[in-house]
Short mmCIF file of C-alpha atoms in Angstrom, two decimals:
data_model
loop_
_atom_site.label_atom_id
_atom_site.label_comp_id
_atom_site.label_asym_id
_atom_site.label_seq_id
_atom_site.Cartn_x
_atom_site.Cartn_y
_atom_site.Cartn_z
CA MET A 87 92.94 -25.02 -75.74
CA ILE A 88 92.09 -25.99 -79.09
CA THR A 89 90.03 -23.06 -80.12
CA LYS A 90 93.88 -21.46 -79.75
CA LEU A 91 96.02 -23.35 -81.46
CA LEU A 92 92.70 -23.24 -84.69
CA SER A 93 92.76 -19.89 -84.02
CA ARG A 94 96.46 -18.96 -85.97
CA SER A 95 96.86 -17.57 -89.48
CA VAL A 96 99.71 -19.27 -92.06
CA THR A 97 101.82 -17.11 -92.94
CA SER A 98 102.45 -19.60 -96.16
CA VAL A 99 102.42 -22.73 -97.45
CA ARG A 100 104.47 -24.49 -100.42
CA ALA A 101 103.63 -24.64 -103.88
CA ILE A 102 103.10 -28.33 -104.66
CA SER A 103 105.18 -28.78 -107.50
CA THR A 104 107.45 -32.01 -109.60
CA THR A 105 110.71 -30.35 -109.57
CA ALA A 106 111.76 -28.10 -106.98
CA PRO A 107 109.99 -26.39 -103.67
CA ALA A 108 108.53 -22.69 -104.81
CA ALA A 109 106.64 -20.54 -102.45
CA SER A 110 103.38 -19.43 -102.60
CA ALA A 111 100.56 -17.32 -99.80
CA LEU A 112 98.07 -20.28 -100.22
CA PRO A 113 96.47 -19.78 -96.62
CA VAL A 114 95.61 -22.48 -94.54
CA ARG A 115 94.24 -22.85 -91.26
CA LEU A 116 93.47 -25.58 -88.83
CA ASP A 117 90.69 -24.06 -88.21
CA GLU A 118 90.10 -24.05 -92.04
CA LEU A 119 90.45 -27.80 -92.00
CA GLN A 120 87.94 -28.41 -89.25
CA GLY A 121 85.60 -26.33 -91.47
CA TRP A 122 86.66 -27.93 -94.47
CA MET A 123 85.91 -30.85 -92.81
CA ARG A 124 82.34 -30.52 -91.39
CA ASP A 125 80.96 -29.20 -95.37
CA ARG A 126 82.64 -32.76 -96.08
CA TYR A 127 82.26 -35.61 -94.77
CA PRO A 128 80.58 -37.16 -91.26
CA SER A 129 82.07 -36.00 -87.83
CA PHE A 130 81.69 -37.54 -84.53
CA LYS A 131 82.49 -36.12 -80.31
CA ALA A 132 83.48 -38.23 -78.74
CA ASN A 133 85.02 -38.33 -74.71
CA ALA A 134 88.74 -38.90 -74.16
CA SER A 135 87.40 -41.12 -71.41
CA GLN A 136 86.03 -42.90 -73.96
CA ILE A 137 89.11 -44.18 -75.81
CA GLU A 138 91.80 -46.25 -74.59
CA LEU A 139 94.83 -47.20 -77.75
CA LEU A 140 96.65 -50.48 -77.28
CA SER A 141 100.09 -50.99 -77.28
CA SER A 142 101.13 -54.30 -78.27
CA PRO A 143 99.47 -57.34 -80.28
CA SER A 144 98.96 -59.40 -77.38
CA ASP A 145 96.86 -56.27 -75.53
CA PHE A 146 95.01 -55.88 -79.12
CA GLN A 147 94.44 -59.70 -79.33
CA LYS A 148 92.87 -59.73 -75.77
CA LYS A 149 89.99 -56.85 -77.12
CA PHE A 150 89.31 -58.71 -79.41
CA ARG A 151 88.20 -61.06 -77.69
CA GLU A 152 86.72 -59.70 -75.03
CA GLY A 153 84.24 -58.10 -78.10
CA ILE A 154 83.76 -61.33 -79.04
CA GLU A 155 82.62 -62.44 -75.44
CA ASN A 156 80.80 -59.13 -74.62
CA ALA A 157 78.92 -58.87 -78.06
CA THR A 158 75.34 -59.48 -77.21
CA ARG A 159 73.31 -58.15 -80.30
CA SER A 160 75.64 -57.72 -83.20
CA ILE A 161 79.85 -58.43 -84.05
CA TYR A 162 81.15 -56.76 -87.50
CA ILE A 163 84.39 -57.43 -88.54
CA SER A 164 86.12 -56.10 -92.00
CA THR A 165 88.96 -57.10 -92.55
CA LEU A 166 91.96 -58.23 -95.23
CA TYR A 167 91.02 -61.68 -94.13
CA ILE A 168 90.71 -63.89 -90.90
CA GLY A 169 93.78 -66.74 -90.94
CA GLU A 170 93.07 -70.05 -91.83
CA GLU A 171 95.14 -71.33 -88.54
CA GLN A 172 92.56 -69.46 -87.38
CA HIS A 173 90.42 -72.62 -85.79
CA GLN A 174 90.35 -71.07 -82.22
CA LEU A 175 88.51 -67.91 -82.80
CA ILE A 176 86.83 -69.18 -85.33
CA ASP A 177 84.96 -71.65 -81.58
CA LEU A 178 84.94 -68.68 -79.80
CA LEU A 179 82.99 -66.81 -82.44
CA GLN A 180 80.60 -70.54 -82.45
CA ARG A 181 80.53 -70.73 -78.49
CA ARG A 182 79.22 -66.72 -78.02
CA LEU A 183 76.20 -66.98 -80.78
CA ASP A 184 75.47 -70.16 -79.17
CA GLU A 185 75.59 -68.28 -76.20
CA ARG A 186 73.54 -65.82 -77.18
CA LYS A 187 70.47 -67.00 -79.89
CA ASP A 188 69.67 -63.57 -80.65
CA LEU A 189 73.37 -62.51 -82.19
CA THR A 190 74.78 -62.09 -85.28
CA LEU A 191 77.51 -62.23 -86.75
CA THR A 192 79.47 -60.32 -90.47
CA ILE A 193 82.78 -60.85 -92.13
CA LEU A 194 83.90 -58.66 -94.55
CA ALA A 195 86.54 -60.09 -96.17
CA ASP A 196 88.56 -59.46 -99.09
CA TYR A 197 87.82 -62.05 -101.82
CA ASN A 198 91.12 -63.24 -103.53
CA ARG A 199 93.11 -63.87 -100.40
CA CYS A 200 90.58 -65.14 -98.29
CA THR A 201 90.04 -67.62 -101.99
CA ARG A 202 93.73 -68.71 -103.06
CA GLN A 203 93.78 -71.42 -101.67
CA THR A 204 91.40 -72.79 -101.98
CA PRO A 205 91.08 -75.77 -102.85
CA ALA A 206 93.07 -76.23 -99.32
CA HIS A 207 92.11 -74.65 -96.47
CA SER A 208 91.76 -70.84 -96.61
CA SER A 209 90.20 -68.40 -94.97
CA ALA A 210 87.04 -68.69 -96.77
CA SER A 211 87.22 -72.70 -96.07
CA LEU A 212 86.82 -71.41 -92.83
CA MET A 213 84.60 -69.27 -92.00
CA ALA A 214 82.05 -71.25 -94.50
CA PRO A 215 80.64 -73.38 -92.07
CA LEU A 216 79.85 -70.91 -89.83
CA THR A 217 77.06 -69.50 -92.22
CA LYS A 218 75.26 -72.78 -92.70
CA ARG A 219 75.41 -73.99 -88.77
CA PHE A 220 73.89 -70.80 -88.20
CA GLY A 221 71.46 -69.21 -91.11
CA GLY A 222 70.98 -65.83 -91.55
CA ARG A 223 72.62 -65.07 -87.90
CA VAL A 224 76.61 -64.90 -89.71
CA ARG A 225 76.89 -63.65 -93.15
CA VAL A 226 80.12 -63.58 -94.78
CA PHE A 227 81.21 -61.18 -98.04
CA LEU A 228 84.29 -61.39 -99.78
CA TYR A 229 84.96 -58.49 -101.39
CA LYS A 230 86.49 -58.71 -105.31
CA PRO A 231 87.58 -55.24 -107.37
CA ASN A 232 86.43 -54.15 -110.39
CA THR A 233 89.85 -54.05 -112.04
CA LYS A 234 88.35 -55.19 -115.17
CA LEU A 235 91.37 -56.77 -116.85
CA GLY A 236 88.63 -59.68 -118.09
CA ALA A 237 89.72 -62.74 -119.53
CA LEU A 238 93.92 -61.64 -118.18
CA GLU A 239 92.45 -62.44 -114.94
CA ARG A 240 92.55 -65.46 -115.52
CA LEU A 241 96.77 -65.42 -116.74
CA ILE A 242 97.12 -63.72 -113.59
CA PRO A 243 97.84 -66.29 -109.95
CA PRO A 244 96.10 -66.05 -107.56
CA ARG A 245 98.98 -63.82 -105.25
CA PHE A 246 99.66 -61.52 -107.49
CA LYS A 247 95.50 -61.04 -108.22
CA GLU A 248 95.52 -58.64 -104.35
CA GLY A 249 98.20 -55.62 -106.28
CA PHE A 250 95.38 -54.95 -108.26
CA GLY A 251 93.15 -54.37 -104.88
CA THR A 252 92.16 -55.76 -102.06
CA GLN A 253 89.63 -54.57 -98.97
CA HIS A 254 91.52 -52.96 -97.48
CA THR A 255 89.79 -51.78 -94.52
CA LYS A 256 89.85 -52.84 -90.94
CA ILE A 257 87.84 -52.80 -88.19
CA TYR A 258 86.35 -54.42 -85.36
CA CYS A 259 81.99 -53.33 -84.07
CA PHE A 260 81.06 -55.27 -81.27
CA ASP A 261 77.72 -53.77 -80.28
CA ASP A 262 78.17 -49.32 -79.46
CA ASN A 263 82.45 -50.07 -79.32
CA VAL A 264 85.40 -50.32 -81.80
CA LEU A 265 88.47 -51.86 -81.87
CA LEU A 266 90.36 -49.35 -85.05
CA SER A 267 92.94 -51.27 -86.60
CA GLY A 268 96.12 -51.64 -89.61
CA ALA A 269 95.81 -54.80 -87.88
CA ASN A 270 94.19 -57.86 -89.78
CA ILE A 271 93.39 -61.46 -87.91
CA ASN A 272 95.88 -63.81 -87.52
CA THR A 273 98.84 -65.89 -85.32
CA SER A 274 100.89 -62.94 -86.41
CA TYR A 275 99.10 -59.32 -85.87
CA PHE A 276 98.34 -60.95 -82.38
CA THR A 277 101.73 -61.89 -80.76
CA ASP A 278 104.71 -60.65 -83.52
CA ARG A 279 103.86 -57.73 -85.73
CA GLN A 280 103.74 -54.46 -84.33
CA ASP A 281 100.64 -52.26 -85.14
CA ARG A 282 98.48 -49.37 -84.05
CA TYR A 283 94.98 -50.28 -81.67
CA MET A 284 92.72 -47.54 -80.81
CA HIS A 285 89.41 -48.57 -79.34
CA ILE A 286 86.16 -46.72 -78.27
CA SER A 287 83.89 -48.20 -76.22
CA ALA A 288 79.58 -46.91 -76.23
CA HIS A 289 79.37 -44.50 -78.57
CA PRO A 290 76.24 -46.11 -80.59
CA ARG A 291 76.62 -43.04 -83.52
CA LEU A 292 80.33 -44.60 -84.71
CA THR A 293 79.00 -47.59 -84.67
CA GLU A 294 75.72 -47.17 -86.18
CA TYR A 295 78.37 -45.26 -89.52
CA MET A 296 80.16 -48.71 -88.81
CA ARG A 297 78.04 -51.29 -89.07
CA SER A 298 76.28 -48.73 -92.31
CA PHE A 299 79.77 -48.92 -93.55
CA VAL A 300 79.93 -52.85 -93.66
CA GLU A 301 76.62 -53.27 -95.19
CA GLN A 302 77.42 -50.35 -97.77
CA LEU A 303 80.19 -52.16 -99.20
CA ALA A 304 78.03 -55.70 -98.68
CA ARG A 305 76.49 -55.05 -101.75
CA PHE A 306 78.82 -55.29 -103.86
CA SER A 307 80.73 -58.12 -102.43
CA HIS A 308 80.36 -61.64 -103.21
CA LYS A 309 78.12 -63.69 -100.78
CA LEU A 310 80.20 -67.46 -98.54
CA SER A 311 77.44 -69.96 -98.57
CA CYS A 312 78.59 -73.22 -97.24
CA THR A 313 77.95 -76.60 -100.04
CA ASP A 314 79.89 -79.46 -97.53
CA ASP A 315 81.33 -78.33 -93.67
CA SER A 316 81.35 -82.51 -92.96
CA VAL A 317 84.76 -82.34 -95.28
CA GLN A 318 88.56 -81.15 -94.51
CA PRO A 319 88.62 -78.10 -96.07
CA ALA A 320 85.25 -76.99 -95.75
CA THR A 321 83.42 -76.13 -99.79
CA TYR A 322 81.91 -73.23 -100.69
CA GLU A 323 80.30 -71.43 -102.67
CA LEU A 324 80.20 -67.45 -103.90
CA ALA A 325 77.06 -65.39 -105.60
CA TRP A 326 77.57 -62.15 -106.02
CA ASN A 327 74.91 -59.55 -104.20
CA ASN A 328 74.32 -57.29 -106.56
CA ASP A 329 72.16 -56.64 -109.67
CA GLU A 330 74.89 -54.24 -111.62
CA PRO A 331 77.50 -56.66 -113.44
CA ALA A 332 80.30 -58.31 -110.76
CA HIS A 333 82.45 -56.19 -114.32
CA ALA A 334 80.92 -52.84 -113.93
CA TYR A 335 79.82 -51.62 -111.18
CA GLY A 336 82.13 -48.92 -110.41
CA GLU A 337 79.54 -45.76 -110.45
CA LYS A 338 76.54 -47.06 -109.32
CA ALA A 339 78.98 -47.68 -106.11
CA ARG A 340 80.46 -44.50 -106.26
CA ILE A 341 76.72 -42.65 -106.33
CA GLU A 342 76.14 -45.38 -103.54
CA VAL A 343 78.92 -44.17 -101.66
CA GLU A 344 77.87 -40.65 -101.77
CA ASN A 345 74.33 -40.86 -100.43
CA PHE A 346 75.97 -42.95 -97.62
CA ASN A 347 78.39 -40.55 -96.59
CA GLN A 348 75.64 -37.47 -96.99
CA SER A 349 73.57 -39.16 -94.65
CA PHE A 350 75.68 -39.56 -92.20
CA ARG A 351 76.91 -36.01 -91.72
CA CYS A 352 74.32 -34.13 -90.24
CA THR A 353 74.91 -32.67 -86.95
CA ASP A 354 76.08 -34.17 -84.28
CA GLU A 355 74.44 -33.06 -80.84
CA GLN A 356 76.65 -35.21 -78.68
CA GLU A 357 79.17 -33.38 -77.03
CA GLY A 358 82.96 -33.97 -76.22
CA ASP A 359 86.33 -32.95 -75.99
CA THR A 360 87.80 -34.73 -80.00
CA THR A 361 85.88 -35.01 -83.38
CA ILE A 362 86.64 -37.55 -85.09
CA TYR A 363 86.10 -38.20 -89.09
CA PRO A 364 85.90 -41.02 -90.55
CA LEU A 365 87.94 -40.54 -94.10
CA ILE A 366 86.76 -42.95 -97.44
CA GLN A 367 89.02 -44.32 -99.63
CA ALA A 368 88.73 -46.34 -103.10
CA GLY A 369 90.25 -44.84 -106.05
CA LEU A 370 89.12 -47.70 -107.92
CA TRP A 371 85.28 -45.79 -107.94
CA GLY A 372 86.20 -42.39 -108.18
CA VAL A 373 85.22 -42.61 -103.67
CA ARG A 374 88.95 -40.28 -102.87
CA GLN A 375 87.61 -38.97 -98.90
CA GLU A 376 90.82 -40.10 -97.79
CA GLU A 377 93.21 -38.77 -100.78
CA GLU A 378 91.61 -35.35 -100.18
CA ALA A 379 91.81 -34.81 -96.02
CA VAL A 380 95.36 -36.30 -95.88
CA LYS A 381 96.44 -33.79 -99.16
CA TYR A 382 94.16 -30.35 -96.71
CA LEU A 383 95.93 -31.94 -93.90
CA LEU A 384 99.54 -31.27 -95.14
CA GLU A 385 99.21 -28.01 -96.26
CA ALA A 386 97.21 -27.00 -93.09
CA VAL A 387 100.41 -27.91 -90.77
CA ASN A 388 102.67 -25.57 -92.34
CA GLY A 389 100.36 -22.77 -90.79
CA ILE A 390 101.16 -24.08 -86.71
CA PRO A 391 103.53 -21.81 -85.16
CA GLY A 392 105.34 -24.81 -83.49
CA ALA A 393 104.07 -27.83 -85.19
CA LYS A 394 105.90 -30.66 -85.56
CA LEU A 395 104.59 -33.38 -87.67
CA ASP A 396 105.11 -37.41 -87.05
CA ILE A 397 105.07 -40.54 -89.46
CA THR A 398 104.25 -43.85 -89.89
CA SER A 399 104.16 -46.38 -92.28
CA GLY A 400 105.27 -50.15 -92.84
CA TYR A 401 105.24 -50.33 -96.60
CA PHE A 402 106.82 -47.25 -96.98
CA SER A 403 106.01 -46.35 -100.81
CA LEU A 404 104.04 -42.53 -100.36
CA GLY A 405 101.93 -42.06 -103.14
CA GLU A 406 102.96 -38.56 -105.23
CA ALA A 407 100.80 -36.28 -103.73
CA TYR A 408 101.65 -37.07 -100.49
CA LYS A 409 105.47 -37.25 -100.52
CA ARG A 410 105.45 -33.77 -102.97
CA ARG A 411 103.98 -31.98 -100.16
CA ILE A 412 105.74 -33.36 -96.96
CA ILE A 413 109.33 -32.79 -99.36
CA ASN A 414 107.82 -29.11 -100.12
CA SER A 415 106.55 -27.87 -96.12
CA ARG A 416 109.65 -27.42 -93.74
CA VAL A 417 107.57 -27.91 -90.70
CA PRO A 418 110.22 -30.91 -88.98
CA THR A 419 108.81 -33.72 -89.59
CA SER A 420 110.20 -37.40 -88.37
CA ILE A 421 108.44 -40.59 -90.43
CA ILE A 422 109.16 -43.78 -89.34
CA ALA A 423 109.59 -47.38 -92.28
CA ALA A 424 110.21 -50.39 -91.58
CA SER A 425 113.63 -52.16 -91.56
CA PRO A 426 113.87 -53.94 -94.56
CA HIS A 427 114.66 -57.19 -91.64
CA ALA A 428 110.53 -56.08 -90.61
CA ASN A 429 109.29 -56.63 -92.89
CA GLY A 430 106.34 -58.48 -93.64
CA PHE A 431 107.67 -59.60 -96.70
CA LEU A 432 111.04 -60.55 -96.15
CA GLY A 433 112.18 -64.26 -97.22
CA SER A 434 109.03 -64.89 -99.08
CA LYS A 435 109.31 -66.84 -101.35
CA GLY A 436 109.12 -66.43 -106.22
CA VAL A 437 109.39 -62.47 -107.08
CA SER A 438 107.43 -61.20 -102.89
CA GLY A 439 110.68 -61.84 -101.66
CA ARG A 440 111.87 -59.10 -103.50
CA ILE A 441 109.94 -56.97 -102.45
CA PRO A 442 112.21 -55.55 -99.20
CA GLU A 443 114.83 -54.60 -101.46
CA ALA A 444 112.23 -52.44 -103.82
CA TYR A 445 110.95 -50.40 -100.53
CA THR A 446 114.68 -49.77 -100.16
CA HIS A 447 114.60 -48.28 -103.57
CA LEU A 448 111.77 -46.53 -102.79
CA GLU A 449 112.92 -45.30 -99.40
CA SER A 450 116.41 -44.29 -100.57
CA LYS A 451 115.06 -42.16 -103.79
CA PHE A 452 113.11 -40.29 -101.01
CA PHE A 453 115.66 -39.82 -98.86
CA ARG A 454 117.44 -38.54 -101.71
CA SER A 455 114.76 -36.12 -103.05
CA CYS A 456 114.87 -34.84 -99.51
CA VAL A 457 118.28 -33.96 -99.14
CA LYS A 458 118.08 -32.53 -103.01
CA TYR A 459 115.81 -29.87 -102.49
CA GLY A 460 116.68 -29.04 -98.62
CA ARG A 461 114.71 -30.43 -96.78
CA ALA A 462 117.11 -33.21 -95.19
CA THR A 463 118.39 -30.57 -92.23
CA THR A 464 114.49 -30.21 -91.10
CA LEU A 465 113.98 -34.37 -91.53
CA SER A 466 114.28 -37.09 -89.61
CA LEU A 467 114.07 -40.75 -91.38
CA LYS A 468 114.61 -43.60 -89.87
CA GLU A 469 113.74 -47.28 -89.42
CA TRP A 470 111.57 -49.11 -87.10
CA ARG A 471 113.65 -53.53 -85.94
CA LYS A 472 112.41 -55.18 -83.11
CA ASP A 473 114.53 -58.92 -82.66
CA GLY A 474 111.69 -61.37 -84.17
CA TRP A 475 108.94 -58.86 -84.93
CA THR A 476 107.62 -57.43 -88.86
CA TYR A 477 106.20 -53.75 -88.39
CA HIS A 478 102.93 -52.93 -90.18
CA CYS A 479 102.21 -49.68 -88.51
CA LYS A 480 100.78 -46.80 -90.39
CA GLY A 481 99.54 -43.17 -89.39
CA ILE A 482 100.29 -39.47 -89.15
CA TRP A 483 100.94 -37.14 -86.11
CA ILE A 484 100.65 -33.14 -85.54
CA ARG A 485 101.43 -31.59 -82.41
CA ASN A 486 102.10 -28.50 -81.28
CA GLU A 487 105.60 -28.47 -79.11
CA LYS A 488 105.31 -24.47 -78.52
CA ASP A 489 102.32 -24.34 -76.21
CA ASP A 490 100.80 -26.26 -73.24
CA GLU A 491 97.18 -26.34 -74.70
CA ASP A 492 98.02 -28.19 -77.95
CA CYS A 493 96.15 -29.56 -79.98
CA MET A 494 96.93 -33.03 -81.22
CA VAL A 495 95.95 -35.10 -83.99
CA THR A 496 96.12 -38.23 -85.19
CA PHE A 497 95.23 -40.19 -89.08
CA ILE A 498 94.97 -44.01 -88.02
CA GLY A 499 92.60 -46.76 -89.97
CA SER A 500 93.91 -49.37 -92.78
CA SER A 501 96.00 -47.09 -95.30
CA ASN A 502 100.31 -46.76 -95.74
CA LEU A 503 99.54 -43.51 -97.74
CA SER A 504 100.58 -44.95 -100.60
CA GLY A 505 99.94 -44.99 -104.10
CA ARG A 506 97.94 -48.31 -103.70
CA SER A 507 96.09 -47.01 -100.80
CA SER A 508 95.08 -44.27 -103.49
CA ASP A 509 94.13 -45.20 -106.22
CA LEU A 510 93.70 -49.74 -105.83
CA ASP A 511 91.91 -50.87 -101.94
CA LEU A 512 89.46 -50.13 -100.59
CA GLU A 513 90.54 -48.01 -96.90
CA LEU A 514 88.59 -46.47 -94.02
CA SER A 515 90.81 -44.55 -92.01
CA PHE A 516 90.34 -42.09 -89.77
CA LEU A 517 91.24 -38.23 -88.48
CA MET A 518 90.91 -37.73 -84.98
CA LEU A 519 91.89 -33.69 -83.84
CA THR A 520 91.06 -33.84 -79.14
CA GLU A 521 92.15 -31.25 -76.94
CA SER A 522 91.66 -33.69 -74.36
CA GLU A 523 95.38 -33.88 -72.34
CA SER A 524 95.57 -36.61 -71.21
CA LEU A 525 94.82 -38.68 -74.80
CA GLY A 526 97.18 -35.91 -76.30
CA ASP A 527 99.60 -37.75 -73.53
CA LYS A 528 98.96 -40.93 -74.67
CA LEU A 529 99.73 -40.39 -78.02
CA LYS A 530 102.50 -38.77 -77.80
CA ALA A 531 103.42 -41.69 -76.21
CA GLU A 532 102.04 -44.56 -79.34
CA LEU A 533 104.60 -42.05 -80.66
CA GLU A 534 107.88 -42.37 -77.72
CA ASP A 535 106.73 -46.52 -77.78
CA LEU A 536 107.92 -46.34 -82.16
CA ASP A 537 110.90 -44.45 -82.02
CA GLU A 538 111.62 -46.43 -79.16
CA HIS A 539 112.90 -49.01 -81.39
CA SER A 540 113.94 -46.87 -84.07
CA SER A 541 116.96 -46.01 -85.90
CA SER A 542 117.76 -42.77 -88.01
CA VAL A 543 118.85 -43.19 -92.11
CA ASN A 544 121.25 -41.47 -94.42
CA GLN A 545 122.73 -42.22 -97.17
CA ALA A 546 126.16 -44.18 -96.11
CA THR A 547 123.10 -46.63 -95.15
CA PHE A 548 121.63 -47.19 -98.85
CA ASP A 549 125.38 -47.23 -99.54
CA ASP A 550 126.57 -50.63 -97.50
CA SER A 551 126.15 -53.82 -99.25
CA THR A 552 123.66 -55.32 -97.05
CA ARG A 553 121.40 -52.60 -99.06
CA LYS A 554 122.14 -53.50 -102.47
CA VAL A 555 118.98 -53.47 -104.56
CA SER A 556 119.78 -56.25 -107.78
CA LEU A 557 118.91 -55.25 -110.72
CA PHE A 558 116.28 -57.52 -111.70
CA THR A 559 114.22 -55.51 -109.00
CA ARG A 560 114.83 -52.33 -110.13
CA PHE A 561 113.53 -53.72 -113.69
CA LEU A 562 110.43 -54.64 -111.65
CA LEU A 563 110.09 -51.48 -110.31
CA TRP A 564 110.92 -50.02 -113.89
CA ILE A 565 108.04 -51.37 -115.31
CA GLY A 566 105.47 -50.14 -112.47
CA ILE A 567 105.41 -52.82 -109.87
CA ASP A 568 105.84 -50.29 -107.73
CA LYS A 569 101.89 -49.12 -108.17
CA MET A 570 101.17 -52.20 -106.32
CA LEU A 571 102.82 -52.46 -103.24
#
């Protein structure tokens, strides 16, 4: 049982340093993690029977469309963007809104990503006609980070503005059901871009949190409205949705997010074999729930005899605090990154075409650090590759392989666990602990499916001529472009 696992003490946790690992007697236990989490963040109980893991982009698309087709009260979509080619999806939303006159639709997406093609077809021009056709029943909000770049922002090409922060959360709510993922809404995420997907059904309290979260962020976003839907692409305007100046709302946002968080921290009286903790990360506002929890988790894992740690990120650029804790640990660890062939930027034009080899450089540096500090014997670094596919998975799994009655811990959501995720992007992720054997088995199977297309890498991999990193890419990393990856 979970109480059996969580009661075990820790012998020691290594101190975190920027140089060589050093021993330290810092007692951390997972039961302490539970108490620590409950003191800080909302928690929601669920049963394994309510939780379904999906395995493929096509499953994700099917469940997403089913959510729209069956929604009767409200649909909430929070995503980086909706692909400008998704006309069938917009038609589906329109049909459902026509069928259910009391149904409402709220969309939260990223300002820069959704408008960068303007005046050509864009995500914003695709969504705008819905706001005109259905009036107040459809609301679309586009979040723009308070980067304080001022007049300099006008000099930055549209695509590069996203490097200074995005609305990166991905949650899809249909009445009392929610679909959690790291996937956005476009053709590749529905066909050949691998991600993680978790559907939670019949959970009014959790979906209330999700809806309220979107409403909270909408207060610090621009509201989209259609000015003319008789032309193609439709024209639109964006209006700031707050009394606070758009360039100076960070402190107000931080306070309101903290108040929002507090409002959901009442005791969850629902029973269940699984506990879910939502974690907000908005580094630009000083909100660092995810970062605090993941750092604590990476320390707590050292106290579980027989623990196994698995981590994946499609864009492998671990934040420094995470990197140090992983290298300083001695828990058997497996990390899956995207092969350059599975990187979504492979073949891109301009500077973005350098991104796959930039990740190769960062991955190589991490591997060398593992070797330097003696971690290579207990840490396996792998790369995922599947012909014609790209890799976008992210998350953490912790399991106890020496206990038949083990607890499974997973971290799922929008975050790539990078410095950018911590400092620039707006993220929402979920830490989940389950004592359900069936759900634990499904989470293990999820890992096995990812591992099936993964192969180990070593120094010879990075020494190969095909993995050579150009001087120009090294220069870009040297001047700080890695902070935007």
